[in-house]
Amino acid sequence: MITKAEYQQRMEKLQQKTVENELDAFLVTAEESIYYLTGVSYRPLERPFFIIVHPQHAATLIVPALEEQHLRSAPNVGKVLSYWDYPAPVGKGWMDVLRQGLEGVARLGIEPSQPQEISWLIKHFSARPYSLVEELRLVKSPAEVEMLRHASRYADLGVKKVIKAAYHGVS
């Protein structure tokens, strides 16, 4: 099991990578990256979710208003901002809230997998893609290694049962 302390360490490592890459902020948009950093699951559908990672202070999570209460449980996020779904009142849509969260940011890093729609809408931030979360995910923690071992034991068991149940002529 991944502990809250490990999620915090992951965020701290990402903050360090923003410093190393001389970024004012890094924008996380991929569902699997948000889960990796917080352990909080959700269903994005067409609604974007964001984590703005600043090098010197706690991250900001931007979510649809319907998900705000649920996502407040993220262990290593300082602030949760919510937006209204379409049609949002003036100043309350996701782009408005994202701009508010990115205020003062000149050098913005984004994930390479960021949707084109979002990239186009934030082009004035001169965002550049960096594989920072992917780099973090390459090195597994002891807890992750144990989880992989546990899952592989079940995979091995499943294959053994399939082989045992197989016989000549079965398709």
Short mmCIF file of C-alpha atoms in Angstrom, two decimals:
data_model
loop_
_atom_site.label_atom_id
_atom_site.label_comp_id
_atom_site.label_asym_id
_atom_site.label_seq_id
_atom_site.Cartn_x
_atom_site.Cartn_y
_atom_site.Cartn_z
CA MET A 1 0.00 0.00 0.00
CA ILE A 2 1.23 3.47 -0.82
CA THR A 3 1.28 5.68 2.27
CA LYS A 4 0.45 9.38 2.54
CA ALA A 5 4.14 9.96 3.26
CA GLU A 6 5.09 8.36 -0.06
CA TYR A 7 2.60 10.53 -1.95
CA GLN A 8 4.16 13.54 -0.24
CA GLN A 9 7.65 12.36 -1.27
CA ARG A 10 6.48 12.00 -4.87
CA MET A 11 5.20 15.57 -4.89
CA GLU A 12 8.43 16.84 -3.29
CA LYS A 13 10.47 15.06 -5.98
CA LEU A 14 8.31 16.67 -8.68
CA GLN A 15 8.82 20.06 -7.04
CA GLN A 16 12.58 19.44 -7.12
CA LYS A 17 12.37 18.60 -10.82
CA THR A 18 10.59 21.92 -11.46
CA VAL A 19 13.52 23.66 -9.77
CA GLU A 20 16.07 21.66 -11.79
CA ASN A 21 14.27 22.61 -15.02
CA GLU A 22 13.98 26.27 -13.96
CA LEU A 23 10.17 26.24 -14.14
CA ASP A 24 7.82 28.53 -12.27
CA ALA A 25 5.19 25.78 -12.29
CA PHE A 26 4.41 22.38 -13.80
CA LEU A 27 0.87 21.55 -14.94
CA VAL A 28 -0.26 17.96 -14.41
CA THR A 29 -3.31 16.90 -16.44
CA ALA A 30 -3.12 13.14 -17.03
CA GLU A 31 -5.46 11.03 -14.90
CA GLU A 32 -2.73 8.47 -14.16
CA SER A 33 -0.29 11.22 -13.15
CA ILE A 34 -2.80 12.81 -10.78
CA TYR A 35 -3.46 9.40 -9.24
CA TYR A 36 0.30 8.73 -8.96
CA LEU A 37 0.83 12.02 -7.12
CA THR A 38 -2.24 11.95 -4.86
CA GLY A 39 -3.75 8.46 -4.74
CA VAL A 40 -7.17 9.99 -5.39
CA SER A 41 -9.22 8.44 -8.16
CA TYR A 42 -11.92 10.11 -10.20
CA ARG A 43 -13.68 9.90 -13.56
CA PRO A 44 -12.74 12.86 -15.76
CA LEU A 45 -15.18 12.27 -18.64
CA GLU A 46 -14.92 15.55 -20.61
CA ARG A 47 -14.11 17.65 -17.56
CA PRO A 48 -10.45 18.57 -17.09
CA PHE A 49 -8.62 18.16 -13.78
CA PHE A 50 -5.30 19.87 -13.03
CA ILE A 51 -2.55 19.95 -10.46
CA ILE A 52 -0.39 23.05 -10.56
CA VAL A 53 2.93 22.13 -8.96
CA HIS A 54 4.96 25.09 -7.75
CA PRO A 55 8.58 24.57 -6.71
CA GLN A 56 8.36 26.43 -3.40
CA HIS A 57 4.84 25.91 -2.04
CA ALA A 58 2.03 23.40 -1.90
CA ALA A 59 0.36 22.28 -5.10
CA THR A 60 -3.04 23.51 -6.25
CA LEU A 61 -5.69 21.07 -7.45
CA ILE A 62 -8.31 22.38 -9.89
CA VAL A 63 -11.44 20.26 -10.19
CA PRO A 64 -15.08 20.46 -11.30
CA ALA A 65 -17.31 21.70 -8.46
CA LEU A 66 -19.08 18.30 -8.37
CA GLU A 67 -15.80 16.58 -7.44
CA GLU A 68 -14.46 19.18 -5.00
CA GLN A 69 -15.49 17.50 -1.75
CA HIS A 70 -14.19 14.09 -2.83
CA LEU A 71 -10.84 15.42 -4.05
CA ARG A 72 -10.16 17.44 -0.89
CA SER A 73 -8.85 14.11 0.46
CA ALA A 74 -5.69 14.42 -1.67
CA PRO A 75 -2.87 14.07 0.88
CA ASN A 76 -0.38 16.54 -0.52
CA VAL A 77 -2.33 19.37 -2.12
CA GLY A 78 -2.42 22.75 -0.42
CA LYS A 79 -5.38 24.32 -2.14
CA VAL A 80 -8.36 22.94 -4.05
CA LEU A 81 -10.03 25.29 -6.52
CA SER A 82 -13.26 24.31 -8.24
CA TYR A 83 -14.92 25.44 -11.44
CA TRP A 84 -18.42 25.25 -12.84
CA ASP A 85 -19.22 22.91 -15.70
CA TYR A 86 -20.44 24.26 -19.02
CA PRO A 87 -22.21 26.62 -19.29
CA ALA A 88 -20.26 28.32 -16.52
CA PRO A 89 -20.99 31.82 -15.30
CA VAL A 90 -18.46 34.42 -16.44
CA GLY A 91 -15.20 33.94 -14.54
CA LYS A 92 -16.18 30.53 -13.10
CA GLY A 93 -15.19 28.14 -15.94
CA TRP A 94 -12.16 25.86 -15.87
CA MET A 95 -10.06 28.17 -18.04
CA ASP A 96 -10.77 31.13 -15.74
CA VAL A 97 -9.81 29.15 -12.64
CA LEU A 98 -6.72 27.74 -14.35
CA ARG A 99 -5.59 31.24 -15.32
CA GLN A 100 -6.10 32.32 -11.72
CA GLY A 101 -3.95 29.40 -10.52
CA LEU A 102 -1.21 30.19 -13.04
CA GLU A 103 -1.09 33.90 -12.27
CA GLY A 104 2.51 35.12 -12.20
CA VAL A 105 3.87 32.02 -13.97
CA ALA A 106 6.26 32.80 -16.83
CA ARG A 107 7.96 29.42 -17.37
CA LEU A 108 5.34 26.65 -17.39
CA GLY A 109 6.06 22.98 -17.91
CA ILE A 110 3.33 20.64 -19.14
CA GLU A 111 3.01 16.89 -19.59
CA PRO A 112 3.67 15.62 -23.13
CA SER A 113 0.28 13.87 -23.01
CA GLN A 114 -1.63 17.07 -22.27
CA PRO A 115 -4.71 17.36 -24.52
CA GLN A 116 -4.28 19.67 -27.50
CA GLU A 117 -7.37 21.69 -26.49
CA ILE A 118 -5.76 22.64 -23.19
CA SER A 119 -2.38 23.33 -24.79
CA TRP A 120 -3.98 25.67 -27.30
CA LEU A 121 -5.88 27.56 -24.59
CA ILE A 122 -2.77 28.14 -22.47
CA LYS A 123 -0.40 28.96 -25.34
CA HIS A 124 0.23 32.48 -23.98
CA PHE A 125 2.11 30.87 -21.05
CA SER A 126 4.74 29.59 -23.55
CA ALA A 127 4.32 26.13 -22.06
CA ARG A 128 6.91 23.47 -22.90
CA PRO A 129 6.46 19.70 -22.50
CA TYR A 130 8.56 17.83 -19.94
CA SER A 131 8.29 14.14 -18.97
CA LEU A 132 8.80 14.87 -15.27
CA VAL A 133 6.13 12.58 -13.81
CA GLU A 134 7.09 9.80 -16.22
CA GLU A 135 10.71 10.09 -15.05
CA LEU A 136 9.60 9.75 -11.42
CA ARG A 137 7.53 6.68 -12.25
CA LEU A 138 10.54 4.86 -13.72
CA VAL A 139 12.08 4.23 -10.28
CA LYS A 140 9.87 2.09 -8.06
CA SER A 141 9.68 2.49 -4.31
CA PRO A 142 9.87 -0.57 -2.02
CA ALA A 143 6.07 -0.42 -1.60
CA GLU A 144 5.55 -0.37 -5.38
CA VAL A 145 7.96 -3.30 -5.84
CA GLU A 146 6.05 -5.31 -3.23
CA MET A 147 2.73 -4.51 -4.93
CA LEU A 148 4.17 -5.67 -8.27
CA ARG A 149 5.41 -8.90 -6.68
CA HIS A 150 1.99 -9.50 -5.13
CA ALA A 151 0.23 -8.93 -8.46
CA SER A 152 2.68 -11.18 -10.31
CA ARG A 153 2.01 -14.02 -7.84
CA TYR A 154 -1.67 -13.85 -8.81
CA ALA A 155 -0.79 -13.66 -12.49
CA ASP A 156 1.40 -16.77 -12.13
CA LEU A 157 -1.40 -18.56 -10.27
CA GLY A 158 -3.87 -17.67 -13.02
CA VAL A 159 -1.57 -18.99 -15.77
CA LYS A 160 -1.00 -22.23 -13.82
CA LYS A 161 -4.77 -22.75 -13.50
CA VAL A 162 -5.30 -22.11 -17.23
CA ILE A 163 -2.52 -24.57 -18.15
CA LYS A 164 -3.92 -27.17 -15.75
CA ALA A 165 -7.40 -26.81 -17.28
CA ALA A 166 -6.09 -27.08 -20.86
CA TYR A 167 -6.23 -30.38 -22.71
CA HIS A 168 -5.71 -31.63 -26.27
CA GLY A 169 -8.48 -30.48 -28.59
CA VAL A 170 -9.78 -27.58 -26.50
CA SER A 171 -9.87 -24.23 -28.25
#
